[in-house]
Coordinates of C-alpha atoms in Angstrom, one line a residue:
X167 CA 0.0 0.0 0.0
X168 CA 3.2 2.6 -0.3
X169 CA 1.6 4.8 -3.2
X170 CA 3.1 8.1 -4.2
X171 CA 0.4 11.0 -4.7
X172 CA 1.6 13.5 -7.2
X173 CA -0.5 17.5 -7.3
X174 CA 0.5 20.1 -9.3
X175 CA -1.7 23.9 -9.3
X176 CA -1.0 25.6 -12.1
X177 CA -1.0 29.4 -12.9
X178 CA -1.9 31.7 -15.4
X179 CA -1.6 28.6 -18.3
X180 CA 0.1 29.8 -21.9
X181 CA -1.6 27.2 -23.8
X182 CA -4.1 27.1 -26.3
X183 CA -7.7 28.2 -24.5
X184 CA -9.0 24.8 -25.6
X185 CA -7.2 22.4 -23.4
X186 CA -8.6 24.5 -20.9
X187 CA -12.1 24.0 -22.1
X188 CA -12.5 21.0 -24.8
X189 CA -12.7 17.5 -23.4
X190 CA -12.5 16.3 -27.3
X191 CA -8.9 17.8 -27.3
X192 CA -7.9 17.0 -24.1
X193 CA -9.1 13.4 -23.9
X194 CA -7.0 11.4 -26.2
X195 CA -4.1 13.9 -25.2
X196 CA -4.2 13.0 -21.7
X197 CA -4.9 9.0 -22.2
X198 CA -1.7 8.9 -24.9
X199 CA 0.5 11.0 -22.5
X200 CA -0.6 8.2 -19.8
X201 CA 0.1 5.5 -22.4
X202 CA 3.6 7.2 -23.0
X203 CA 4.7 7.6 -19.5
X204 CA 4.3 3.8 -19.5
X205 CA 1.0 4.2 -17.4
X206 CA -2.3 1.6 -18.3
X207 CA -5.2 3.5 -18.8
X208 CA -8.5 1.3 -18.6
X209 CA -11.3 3.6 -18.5
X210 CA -12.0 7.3 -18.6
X211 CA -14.2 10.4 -17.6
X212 CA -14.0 13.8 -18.8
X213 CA -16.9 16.8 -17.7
X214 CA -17.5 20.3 -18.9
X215 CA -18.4 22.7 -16.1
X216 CA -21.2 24.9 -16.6
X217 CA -19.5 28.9 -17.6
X218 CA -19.2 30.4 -14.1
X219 CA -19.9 33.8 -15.7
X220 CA -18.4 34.9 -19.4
X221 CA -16.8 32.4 -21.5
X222 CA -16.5 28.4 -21.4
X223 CA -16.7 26.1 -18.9
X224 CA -13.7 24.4 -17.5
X225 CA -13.5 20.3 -17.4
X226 CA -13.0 17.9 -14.8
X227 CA -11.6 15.0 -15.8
X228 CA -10.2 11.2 -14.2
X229 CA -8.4 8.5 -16.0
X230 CA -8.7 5.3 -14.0
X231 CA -5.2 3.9 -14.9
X232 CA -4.3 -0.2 -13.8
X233 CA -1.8 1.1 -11.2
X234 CA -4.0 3.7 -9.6
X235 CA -5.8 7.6 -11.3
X236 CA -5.6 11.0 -13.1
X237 CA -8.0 13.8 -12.0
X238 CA -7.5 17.0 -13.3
X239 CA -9.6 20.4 -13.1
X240 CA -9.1 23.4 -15.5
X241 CA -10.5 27.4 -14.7
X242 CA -10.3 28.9 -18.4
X243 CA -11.2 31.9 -17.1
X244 CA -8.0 32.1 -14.7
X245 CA -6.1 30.1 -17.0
X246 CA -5.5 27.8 -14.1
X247 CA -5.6 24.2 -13.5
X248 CA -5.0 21.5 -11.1
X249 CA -3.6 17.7 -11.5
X250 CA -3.4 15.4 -9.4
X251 CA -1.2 11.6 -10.5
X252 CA -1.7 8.8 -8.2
X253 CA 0.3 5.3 -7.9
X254 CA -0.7 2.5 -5.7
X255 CA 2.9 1.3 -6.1
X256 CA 5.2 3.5 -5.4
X257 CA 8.2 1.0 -5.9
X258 CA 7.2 0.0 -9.4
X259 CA 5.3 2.9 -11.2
X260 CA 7.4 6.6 -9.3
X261 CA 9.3 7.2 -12.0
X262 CA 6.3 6.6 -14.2
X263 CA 4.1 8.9 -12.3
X264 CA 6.9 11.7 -12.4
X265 CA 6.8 11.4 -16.2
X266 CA 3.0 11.7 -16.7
X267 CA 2.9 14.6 -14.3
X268 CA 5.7 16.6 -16.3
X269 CA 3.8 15.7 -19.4
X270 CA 0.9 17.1 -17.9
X271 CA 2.6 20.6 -16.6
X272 CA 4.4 21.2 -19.9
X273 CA 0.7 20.4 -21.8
X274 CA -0.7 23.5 -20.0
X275 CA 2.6 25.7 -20.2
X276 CA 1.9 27.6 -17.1
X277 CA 3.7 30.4 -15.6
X278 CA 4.8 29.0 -12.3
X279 CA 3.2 25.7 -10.6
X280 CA 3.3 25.1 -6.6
X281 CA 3.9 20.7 -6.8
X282 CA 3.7 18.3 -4.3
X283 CA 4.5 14.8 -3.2
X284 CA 2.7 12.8 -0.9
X285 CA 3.9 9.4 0.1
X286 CA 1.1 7.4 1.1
X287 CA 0.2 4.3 2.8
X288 CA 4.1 4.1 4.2
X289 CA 2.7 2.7 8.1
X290 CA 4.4 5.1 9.9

């Protein structure tokens, strides 16, 4: 049960306004870059938000993966978004789960990020 919990907020995102808001872009994106990182998708989920005032909706989105999840949540109109990267094995899958998450951060280009990592499930 020793799983690593990767989060990542991003700021003020430089990319395209559609990753932000288009789960039919950001979909296939996110399960490839999940393939890549040498993660096993096996199902998926992605949202739009209602607008929450002027302009498009944001997503919410999870991609169950064989070792553990995705989530991630955009804001289009902060240009913001958050990601979480979760691994029930720690051992096996870290360096995997630190490939998908850079994947993810350099998708949305933001300005400056605040990470984190979590080790979970270590018994002490």
């Amino acid at each position: 049960m020793q799983g690593l919990h990767l989060t990542a907020d991003l700021y003020r995102c430089r990319c395209d306004a559609a990753w932000l808001t288009d789960p039919q872009r950001l979909a296939p994106w996110c399960v490839e870059a999940t393939r890549a990182a040498g993660l096993h998708p096996v199902d998926q989920l992605f949202h739009v938000l209602p607008a929450d005032g002027p302009g498009a909706g944001g997503v919410t989105a999870t991609v169950l993966l064989a070792e553990s999840h995705v989530c991630l949540h955009t804001w289009p109109l902060e240009r913001a978004a958050t990601l979480d990267v979760y691994v029930s094995d720690a051992a096996a899958h870290a360096a995997q789960a630190r490939a998908l998450m850079d994947a993810l951060v350099q998708r949305f280009a933001p300005e400056w990020t605040e990470q984190r990592s979590l080790d979970r499930g270590d018994g002490e």
